[in-house]
XYZ file of C-alpha atoms in Angstrom:
683
model
C -53.945 205.130 143.946
C -51.063 202.927 144.565
C -52.114 199.504 146.257
C -50.281 196.592 148.006
C -48.189 199.124 150.046
C -47.560 199.343 153.772
C -48.399 202.748 155.426
C -44.956 204.321 155.125
C -44.519 203.092 151.586
C -47.701 204.654 150.515
C -46.732 207.823 152.540
C -43.592 208.090 150.471
C -45.436 207.254 146.938
C -48.240 209.904 147.601
C -46.045 212.801 148.887
C -45.471 215.286 146.025
C -45.393 218.612 147.844
C -41.762 219.044 147.800
C -38.550 217.408 148.644
C -38.569 213.975 150.229
C -35.899 211.627 151.919
C -37.125 207.804 152.058
C -34.735 206.134 154.450
C -35.146 202.720 153.143
C -33.608 199.801 155.177
C -32.116 196.556 153.494
C -35.153 194.553 151.944
C -37.780 197.164 152.864
C -38.995 197.693 149.156
C -37.187 200.796 147.947
C -37.462 199.886 144.376
C -41.056 199.298 144.612
C -41.663 202.753 146.023
C -39.680 204.422 143.313
C -41.401 202.827 140.467
C -44.888 203.081 142.036
C -44.224 206.733 142.732
C -43.227 207.175 138.824
C -46.718 205.583 138.013
C -48.474 207.810 140.451
C -46.828 211.034 139.161
C -47.831 209.991 135.667
C -51.245 208.613 136.143
C -52.561 210.684 138.938
C -50.502 213.775 139.361
C -50.377 215.093 135.696
C -46.724 214.632 135.127
C -45.485 214.121 131.493
C -43.284 210.821 131.345
C -40.444 212.806 129.381
C -40.271 215.319 132.440
C -39.435 212.502 134.944
C -35.880 211.223 135.568
C -34.947 208.311 138.059
C -31.125 207.888 138.536
C -29.327 205.039 139.996
C -25.647 203.617 139.974
C -25.906 200.543 137.728
C -27.185 199.727 134.279
C -28.723 196.562 135.774
C -30.654 198.563 138.465
C -31.716 201.062 135.713
C -32.932 198.165 133.450
C -34.797 196.496 136.387
C -36.424 199.894 137.345
C -37.540 200.530 133.689
C -39.040 197.058 133.237
C -40.973 197.362 136.498
C -42.210 200.890 135.770
C -43.384 199.708 132.219
C -45.727 196.883 133.844
C -47.294 199.809 136.100
C -48.196 202.127 133.398
C -51.327 202.157 131.541
C -49.962 203.447 128.253
C -46.968 201.217 127.019
C -45.325 204.146 125.283
C -45.059 206.134 128.355
C -42.062 203.953 129.721
C -39.925 204.778 126.692
C -40.314 208.642 127.223
C -39.072 208.288 130.862
C -35.328 208.995 131.786
C -34.498 205.934 133.783
C -30.681 205.718 133.701
C -27.420 205.985 135.820
C -26.175 209.388 136.936
C -23.214 208.865 134.312
C -25.760 208.137 131.422
C -27.759 211.253 132.150
C -24.385 213.138 132.093
C -23.574 211.685 128.576
C -27.044 212.726 127.606
C -26.360 216.322 128.606
C -22.895 216.681 127.262
C -24.009 215.273 123.658
C -26.857 218.364 123.830
C -24.489 220.858 125.249
C -21.152 220.031 123.538
C -20.621 223.212 121.806
C -21.331 225.265 125.261
C -18.418 223.130 126.536
C -16.182 223.575 123.672
C -16.494 219.821 122.643
C -17.046 218.431 119.349
C -20.120 216.657 118.757
C -18.481 213.262 118.491
C -16.255 213.607 121.755
C -14.802 210.570 123.016
C -15.212 208.907 126.308
C -11.880 207.435 127.732
C -12.279 204.261 129.759
C -10.296 203.454 132.784
C -7.481 201.641 130.789
C -7.324 204.560 128.394
C -6.905 207.069 131.162
C -4.055 204.711 132.892
C -2.278 204.892 129.687
C -2.303 208.875 129.673
C -1.043 208.906 133.259
C 1.493 206.411 132.592
C 2.771 208.525 129.696
C 2.665 211.854 131.757
C 4.086 210.469 134.719
C 6.979 208.570 132.818
C 6.771 205.605 134.938
C 6.082 201.944 134.853
C 5.035 201.527 138.620
C 1.505 200.203 138.310
C 0.701 200.780 141.858
C 1.807 204.406 141.636
C -0.162 204.988 138.279
C -3.265 203.535 139.905
C -2.805 205.671 143.085
C -2.473 208.864 140.654
C -5.575 207.650 138.921
C -7.623 207.456 142.083
C -6.359 210.798 143.279
C -7.464 212.535 140.266
C -10.727 210.686 140.239
C -11.429 211.943 143.934
C -10.271 215.312 143.003
C -12.814 215.639 140.179
C -15.448 214.072 142.240
C -14.969 216.696 144.979
C -14.998 219.293 142.262
C -11.475 220.418 142.856
C -9.398 222.069 139.990
C -5.862 221.097 139.490
C -4.951 224.605 140.836
C -6.991 223.819 144.015
C -5.514 220.407 144.384
C -2.194 221.968 144.206
C -2.918 224.589 146.833
C -4.123 222.154 149.447
C -1.209 219.694 148.859
C 0.308 218.549 152.245
C 3.704 217.404 150.721
C 5.796 217.375 147.383
C 4.211 213.941 146.497
C 0.777 215.401 146.484
C 1.990 218.609 144.669
C 3.527 216.402 142.050
C 0.200 214.422 141.718
C -1.660 217.957 141.438
C 0.547 219.109 138.547
C 0.217 215.843 136.846
C -3.583 216.353 137.209
C -3.285 219.569 135.361
C -1.256 217.912 132.463
C -3.872 215.117 132.616
C -6.806 217.583 132.018
C -4.938 219.465 129.226
C -4.235 216.064 127.575
C -7.700 215.166 127.487
C -8.933 218.579 126.384
C -6.561 218.159 123.428
C -7.908 214.857 122.576
C -11.453 216.193 122.741
C -12.062 213.633 125.107
C -13.719 213.000 128.630
C -13.195 210.403 131.340
C -15.795 208.852 133.472
C -15.780 211.383 136.277
C -16.045 214.334 133.681
C -19.489 212.904 132.826
C -20.793 214.390 136.037
C -18.146 217.040 136.561
C -18.694 218.989 133.076
C -22.614 219.117 133.469
C -21.902 220.691 136.876
C -19.583 223.094 135.589
C -22.018 224.084 132.789
C -25.064 224.607 135.057
C -23.026 226.852 137.392
C -21.832 229.058 134.603
C -24.778 228.775 132.027
C -28.074 229.963 133.318
C -29.812 229.142 129.947
C -28.533 225.626 129.853
C -29.471 225.057 133.411
C -33.024 226.464 132.910
C -33.400 224.100 129.867
C -32.651 221.017 131.804
C -34.670 222.042 134.676
C -37.831 222.524 132.374
C -36.855 219.140 130.877
C -36.408 217.295 134.272
C -39.336 218.447 136.494
C -39.221 215.553 138.793
C -36.094 213.563 139.986
C -36.172 210.255 141.856
C -32.762 209.255 143.140
C -31.989 205.723 144.192
C -29.074 204.542 146.495
C -28.814 208.136 147.575
C -26.202 207.384 150.137
C -23.571 206.447 147.411
C -23.630 209.809 145.959
C -20.287 211.813 145.951
C -20.022 215.690 146.116
C -20.203 216.114 142.375
C -23.412 214.119 141.944
C -25.029 215.708 144.918
C -24.143 219.206 143.384
C -25.741 218.062 139.969
C -28.924 217.194 141.721
C -28.992 220.670 143.520
C -28.303 222.433 140.217
C -31.221 220.666 138.645
C -33.955 221.041 141.457
C -33.273 224.470 142.749
C -33.497 228.235 141.440
C -35.046 231.428 141.685
C -38.830 230.780 142.449
C -38.301 227.139 141.819
C -39.893 224.429 144.455
C -37.456 221.613 144.796
C -39.266 218.436 143.658
C -37.445 215.227 144.105
C -37.491 212.067 146.093
C -34.181 210.777 147.334
C -34.197 207.043 148.503
C -31.290 205.583 150.684
C -29.907 204.004 153.647
C -27.140 205.342 155.772
C -26.372 201.794 157.209
C -25.470 200.768 153.634
C -23.011 203.518 152.868
C -20.056 201.333 151.808
C -18.393 203.308 149.039
C -16.498 206.074 150.921
C -13.248 204.803 149.080
C -14.546 205.937 145.684
C -15.746 209.167 146.815
C -19.407 208.557 148.197
C -20.074 210.890 151.040
C -22.288 210.499 154.031
C -22.276 214.177 154.312
C -24.808 214.096 151.460
C -27.435 212.700 153.628
C -26.535 215.050 156.701
C -26.713 218.107 154.597
C -29.738 217.404 152.803
C -31.893 218.578 155.765
C -29.774 221.789 155.783
C -30.163 222.458 152.273
C -33.837 221.720 151.963
C -35.231 222.428 155.335
C -38.806 221.612 154.135
C -37.668 217.980 153.565
C -40.083 215.361 154.293
C -38.518 212.136 156.077
C -40.062 208.919 155.740
C -38.823 205.659 157.058
C -39.109 202.154 155.628
C -38.309 199.663 158.574
C -40.232 196.643 157.512
C -38.097 194.119 155.901
C -39.732 191.771 153.383
C -36.536 189.486 152.743
C -34.995 188.211 155.970
C -36.138 186.186 158.950
C -36.180 187.772 162.557
C -33.067 186.217 163.709
C -30.899 187.478 160.855
C -32.576 190.909 161.224
C -31.587 190.923 164.901
C -28.006 190.158 164.332
C -27.957 192.821 161.619
C -29.524 195.515 163.925
C -27.287 194.536 166.701
C -24.106 195.030 164.607
C -25.094 198.407 163.137
C -26.090 199.605 166.462
C -22.402 199.804 167.310
C -22.238 202.898 164.661
C -23.138 206.445 165.443
C -26.701 207.095 163.960
C -27.606 209.725 161.565
C -31.021 208.433 161.554
C -32.603 206.129 164.029
C -34.373 202.961 162.581
C -34.489 199.173 163.231
C -35.441 196.692 160.671
C -38.384 194.164 161.607
C -40.106 191.162 159.699
C -43.129 189.058 159.881
C -41.140 186.172 158.421
C -40.824 184.306 161.879
C -37.692 183.555 163.760
C -35.947 181.523 160.999
C -32.840 179.321 161.439
C -30.191 180.324 164.074
C -27.319 182.280 162.674
C -24.298 180.195 162.640
C -20.754 180.870 163.440
C -17.936 178.327 162.691
C -14.423 178.323 163.858
C -12.092 176.332 160.963
C -8.599 175.338 161.399
C -7.245 177.096 158.340
C -8.397 178.521 155.006
C -8.189 175.058 153.286
C -10.369 173.488 155.884
C -12.818 176.448 155.721
C -13.230 176.048 151.782
C -13.592 172.209 152.093
C -16.199 172.683 154.906
C -18.247 175.412 153.271
C -18.268 173.226 150.092
C -19.639 170.127 151.865
C -22.009 172.169 154.320
C -23.578 173.904 151.154
C -23.890 170.648 149.236
C -25.498 168.818 152.349
C -27.823 171.830 153.085
C -28.934 171.936 149.498
C -29.729 168.140 149.447
C -31.410 168.451 152.812
C -33.607 171.366 151.618
C -34.297 170.093 148.309
C -32.993 173.540 147.225
C -31.315 174.937 144.043
C -27.745 175.932 143.607
C -28.825 179.464 142.951
C -30.444 179.822 146.227
C -26.672 179.839 147.780
C -24.166 182.702 147.886
C -20.673 182.752 149.414
C -19.476 186.124 150.188
C -16.111 187.450 151.247
C -14.219 190.721 151.692
C -11.845 190.577 148.993
C -11.277 188.733 145.719
C -8.187 186.838 146.755
C -10.317 184.867 149.191
C -12.152 183.228 146.430
C -9.309 181.101 145.103
C -9.411 178.066 147.799
C -13.298 178.226 147.956
C -13.420 177.965 144.128
C -11.027 174.785 144.172
C -13.280 173.183 146.851
C -16.259 173.901 144.728
C -14.855 172.330 141.708
C -13.681 169.254 143.588
C -17.492 168.938 144.802
C -18.700 169.474 141.389
C -20.690 172.439 142.552
C -21.357 174.843 139.729
C -20.739 178.517 140.554
C -20.749 181.997 138.925
C -18.672 184.936 139.920
C -19.650 188.703 140.699
C -17.184 191.386 141.388
C -14.484 189.892 139.205
C -12.986 190.929 136.012
C -15.088 190.320 132.818
C -13.170 188.605 130.148
C -13.698 191.444 127.724
C -12.458 193.826 130.329
C -8.903 192.240 130.278
C -6.417 194.664 129.008
C -4.943 192.392 126.271
C -8.495 191.746 124.957
C -9.561 195.470 124.970
C -6.016 196.191 123.015
C -7.125 193.731 120.196
C -10.779 195.039 120.142
C -9.546 198.517 119.706
C -8.307 197.553 116.315
C -11.685 195.985 115.460
C -13.436 199.034 116.746
C -11.207 201.473 114.730
C -11.852 199.017 111.647
C -15.576 199.189 112.085
C -15.740 203.098 112.900
C -12.636 205.325 111.980
C -14.203 208.012 114.132
C -13.672 206.140 117.300
C -11.160 208.509 119.023
C -10.382 206.215 122.078
C -9.942 203.144 119.802
C -7.557 205.023 117.720
C -5.269 206.263 120.633
C -5.382 202.840 121.986
C -4.431 201.157 118.909
C -2.180 203.658 117.538
C 0.090 203.194 120.768
C -0.286 199.510 121.512
C 2.154 198.199 120.504
C 4.238 201.217 120.364
C 5.120 202.350 116.770
C 6.709 205.756 117.092
C 3.636 207.630 117.796
C 4.266 209.685 120.957
C 2.262 211.815 123.411
C 3.279 214.953 122.072
C 2.183 213.734 118.636
C -1.204 212.772 119.753
C -1.784 215.994 121.698
C -0.892 218.138 118.439
C -3.305 215.969 116.556
C -5.788 216.296 119.209
C -5.796 220.038 119.080
C -5.987 220.039 115.433
C -9.005 217.618 115.236
C -10.766 219.932 117.883
C -10.205 222.907 115.903
C -11.827 221.183 112.642
C -14.406 219.223 114.537
C -13.266 215.958 112.996
C -11.994 212.641 114.310
C -8.465 212.009 115.041
C -8.369 209.548 112.130
C -9.747 212.070 109.697
C -7.192 214.778 111.007
C -4.388 212.573 109.934
C -5.060 213.101 106.126
C -6.643 216.694 106.592
C -5.009 219.518 104.786
C -2.999 221.737 107.043
C -2.022 219.043 109.462
C 1.673 219.453 107.965
C 1.912 222.721 109.748
C 1.455 221.062 113.145
C 3.242 217.981 112.677
C 6.670 217.182 111.316
C 7.454 214.502 108.564
C 8.765 212.258 111.224
C 5.824 212.512 113.410
C 3.316 212.210 110.713
C 4.833 209.142 108.751
C 3.951 206.696 111.348
C 0.379 208.197 111.783
C -0.423 207.860 108.098
C 1.294 204.543 107.684
C -0.879 203.313 110.628
C -4.099 204.720 109.201
C -3.515 203.358 105.761
C -2.953 199.859 107.392
C -6.368 200.294 109.085
C -7.959 201.446 105.714
C -6.728 198.176 103.983
C -8.090 195.996 106.776
C -11.466 197.971 106.776
C -11.536 197.627 102.901
C -11.094 193.644 103.269
C -13.460 193.568 106.409
C -16.409 195.210 104.576
C -16.389 192.706 101.935
C -15.519 189.413 103.849
C -18.279 186.773 103.625
C -19.540 188.196 100.132
C -19.884 185.614 97.547
C -17.063 184.774 95.284
C -14.488 186.908 97.404
C -12.837 183.672 98.729
C -11.766 185.504 101.751
C -13.201 185.163 105.515
C -12.890 186.956 108.796
C -10.248 184.449 109.860
C -7.821 185.443 107.315
C -8.190 189.107 107.884
C -7.609 188.369 111.744
C -4.561 186.345 111.054
C -3.111 189.132 108.830
C -3.971 191.677 111.314
C -2.461 189.836 114.261
C 0.855 189.064 112.276
C 1.201 192.850 111.309
C 0.696 194.235 114.707
C 3.275 191.979 116.370
C 1.311 191.706 119.581
C 3.001 188.590 120.955
C 6.519 190.093 121.087
C 5.051 193.149 122.646
C 3.631 191.281 125.413
C 6.936 189.297 125.982
C 8.654 192.762 126.011
C 6.262 194.366 128.508
C 5.617 191.748 131.113
C 7.351 188.696 132.595
C 7.150 185.567 130.665
C 4.496 183.876 132.883
C 2.100 186.900 132.469
C 2.897 187.298 129.004
C 2.118 183.674 128.246
C -1.120 183.936 130.107
C -2.208 187.063 128.359
C -1.218 185.781 124.960
C -3.092 182.502 125.586
C -6.144 184.915 126.261
C -5.619 186.659 123.212
C -5.447 183.162 121.178
C -8.686 181.960 122.797
C -10.489 185.177 121.891
C -9.257 185.088 118.232
C -10.191 181.619 118.010
C -13.668 182.196 119.344
C -13.940 185.098 116.691
C -12.996 182.509 113.940
C -15.471 180.090 115.010
C -18.243 182.695 115.135
C -17.110 183.917 111.808
C -17.557 180.490 110.300
C -21.113 180.288 111.648
C -20.336 178.493 115.034
C -19.797 174.966 115.602
C -22.818 173.734 113.797
C -22.318 176.266 111.193
C -26.119 177.344 111.590
C -25.470 181.158 112.135
C -24.093 181.863 108.695
C -20.584 183.251 107.840
C -19.999 186.664 109.301
C -18.010 189.520 108.231
C -15.251 190.944 110.490
C -17.472 194.077 110.719
C -20.370 191.843 111.867
C -17.989 190.153 114.384
C -16.959 193.475 115.743
C -20.502 194.746 116.197
C -21.210 191.250 118.189
C -18.438 191.643 120.375
C -19.344 195.217 121.245
C -22.782 194.205 122.112
C -21.598 191.214 124.244
C -19.160 193.403 126.183
C -22.164 195.657 127.014
C -24.574 192.891 127.901
C -22.313 190.493 129.518
C -24.092 189.361 132.655
C -27.409 190.005 131.248
C -28.405 186.522 130.538
C -30.709 184.678 132.685
C -28.521 183.485 135.854
C -27.889 179.677 135.630
C -28.477 177.366 138.674
C -25.220 177.927 140.250
C -23.904 179.107 143.529
C -23.041 182.871 143.477
C -19.611 183.901 144.694
C -19.168 187.406 145.286
C -17.282 190.239 147.172
C -19.637 191.847 149.868
C -19.352 195.018 147.818
C -20.728 193.401 144.620
C -23.364 191.526 146.592
C -25.017 194.870 147.637
C -28.520 195.134 146.246
C -28.784 191.151 145.820
C -30.499 188.482 147.980
C -30.164 184.903 148.554
C -32.011 182.091 150.344
C -28.906 180.984 152.165
C -25.618 182.900 152.629
C -22.150 181.679 153.703
C -19.834 184.645 154.856
C -16.276 183.520 154.903
C -13.240 184.964 156.481
C -14.920 186.878 159.224
C -11.478 187.683 161.010
C -9.883 190.676 162.242
C -7.609 191.953 159.426
C -10.029 190.791 156.764
C -13.531 192.003 158.039
C -12.799 194.805 159.270
C -9.958 194.944 156.665
C -6.649 195.941 158.524
C -6.102 199.456 156.691
C -3.320 201.583 157.359
C -2.024 200.842 160.708
C -0.516 204.368 160.891
C -3.604 206.142 160.292
C -5.041 208.897 162.727
C -7.445 207.576 165.278
C -10.408 209.485 163.646
C -9.537 207.933 160.262
C -9.561 204.520 161.944
C -12.695 205.007 163.625
C -14.330 205.938 160.208
C -13.053 202.940 158.500
C -14.258 200.577 161.270
C -17.733 202.307 160.795
C -17.703 201.673 157.010
C -16.469 198.242 157.513
C -19.441 197.602 160.060
C -21.602 198.838 157.241
C -20.174 196.266 154.990
C -20.811 193.635 157.703
C -24.464 194.757 157.846
C -24.937 194.561 154.121
C -23.627 190.828 154.035
C -25.828 189.672 156.836
C -28.787 191.386 155.148
C -28.272 189.634 152.087
C -29.664 186.296 153.648
C -33.182 185.424 153.557
C -33.582 182.215 155.605
C -30.187 180.812 156.895
C -26.730 182.641 157.604
C -23.398 180.998 158.364
C -20.424 182.835 159.247
C -16.898 181.221 159.144
C -13.411 182.261 160.511
C -9.982 180.658 160.709
C -7.737 180.129 163.593
C -4.969 180.341 161.040
C -4.492 181.502 157.763
C -1.792 181.050 155.066
C -0.195 184.298 153.733
C 2.902 184.132 151.746
C 4.006 180.798 152.822
C 3.450 181.441 156.621
C 0.613 180.610 158.897
C -0.680 183.540 160.516
C -2.740 183.093 163.766
C -6.292 184.742 163.380
C -8.946 186.063 165.521
C -12.534 186.113 165.087
C -14.013 189.493 163.668
C -15.266 191.984 166.427
C -18.380 192.163 164.522
C -19.141 188.502 165.419
C -19.350 189.372 169.264
C -21.390 192.543 168.102
C -24.147 190.302 166.566
C -25.026 189.211 170.287
C -26.166 185.843 169.111
C -28.482 183.819 171.264
C -27.165 180.964 173.258
C -26.797 178.000 170.686
C -26.640 180.044 167.589
C -22.733 180.181 167.567
C -21.397 176.679 167.083
C -18.576 175.589 169.295
C -15.098 176.388 168.239
C -14.119 172.846 168.423
C -16.789 171.299 166.373
C -15.256 168.520 164.225
C -14.996 168.659 160.631
C -17.441 166.510 158.714
C -15.559 163.823 157.064
C -16.351 162.404 153.470
C -17.503 159.142 155.325
C -19.738 161.196 157.713
C -20.982 163.092 154.842
C -21.891 160.019 152.840
C -23.655 158.398 155.936
C -25.591 161.645 156.347
C -26.613 161.642 152.758
C -27.793 157.996 152.646
C -29.869 158.776 155.848
C -31.445 161.726 154.260
C -32.546 159.552 151.152
C -34.788 157.545 153.687
C -36.652 160.802 154.708
C -39.878 161.685 152.977
C -39.644 164.699 150.595
C -40.082 168.060 152.505
C -43.176 169.750 151.794
């Protein structure tokens, strides 16, 4: 019997008689409920671990969930038999098992965002980055809504949408010919399979007898349909627990649908509803502010968070003269607060609506010598220029890596066009082989002309030569090392001239410097690191190391540093002390489309309000909001107004600080710090 739970948590864990929706407010212990329920299902209810699946949205959340479940289970091996993963990881697993039914080869390729961007760029014959991203987003939303290209064309409102729908059709055909899928297909294709193949659906229903769904409010139409197909059927009792919070639904822009919460009660009339309203994270003042803000949204389910942590510090609102003053003040206030509280830097977070707001804050933190880490920004390994170079390394390590083949063969351009790759993809699909192998397979000459085939074979022979050298680098007596192969590879592919031909000089220089830094880092690792203690590594070993670091980046233990993060990226995290900056009209809430219909505008404000609620509820002990009276935008000073959400917080008298509060000067700050040194250390 689960222990250490409050009454609603215990009810949620123990209920196994049918479908269950757990409305879990921020900080109410939802992960604890999910992990305890998994243990309860196995240890008290007779479920086999292999028949349970817990699905969430990030690898980090899945890893944490698996680790916490493992500690609760009596048998260590049981945790390994569980399916604890993201929706997309489960989709990959299904596609691997059912590839033949979907007419995919066993080793089909998964295209990443940049790979798909390149396909859309070729199909649309444009270099307009904003348009390509817009088309990419439209295709993603259509797939997540389970709309075919034909359906998208039928509902097109104008010629622009019709052209996008036609491009969608060509995009699907291209991926099919490549024997490849994109990120959205990882859910869409299993849904299509289960809708048309009763045997496959039955196989997976028998395998996954109980589902637990985390962050249910973030599911889109496609994900919800997959869940329904897995838990419903003739004579089958739906067995699942969905855990979510309608007040934290902040991903409508990427297809998440609040309707999934609303229709759950319709689709499952016997649904058991349990509310978790006790918050274990924040003080009462912070929760009162959060409840007051979200109370302005129409309620799908009524609930109000409460806490036993006491009143806590007043929530502070500070008006700043401009964004530079805001950055300086936040840095100084944070430093002084940390000193006074004898806290760690990692107890603090600075949250903002958009990444562009971080620049001035970063400068101020560096001036104050405050260490920080970023969330919601781009990883070094995710930069396009690094992925370009890594695609060559991936292909050297594994010639069957089709996405790497497509990227390396076309970046830089070497006379291998879209039509050539489509014909090659169709041929490789017919023979169930990789694109690389298809280049040398008998019969390809009937599909491709000599003019098309020559650059393909020239490219593949170049990769074979590098692979031959890479495999023996580091072996005794060869006289070669990874650095030599890397230098020859970079010289042969002419990447620097490509950058200067594709981008303006400033961008090209920045990208080329990133490449040089990456190559230099690889060479250093290949030589055994600065101290030379790791031993010399071959290029193949380096490639495996890079792949692992790309996947595990951010998994290291967090350093003692302030967390800087967008509000979206901060969801699910918590910090002792939070500064929310730029809480102004036009930023939070974001200005959006000024010409949008009233209904769309209202929905946007509701989602922005939920984002504000998420930001407030990240704070455990103190919360400070700042807004600027004016802000510099493109060399102009724009007059700003405080966000409507500040007024909606209904702060107590004395919480919101006066607009005219004087800035803390460096001299004042030094005097304050000297005074603090005379105080006894806090208990």
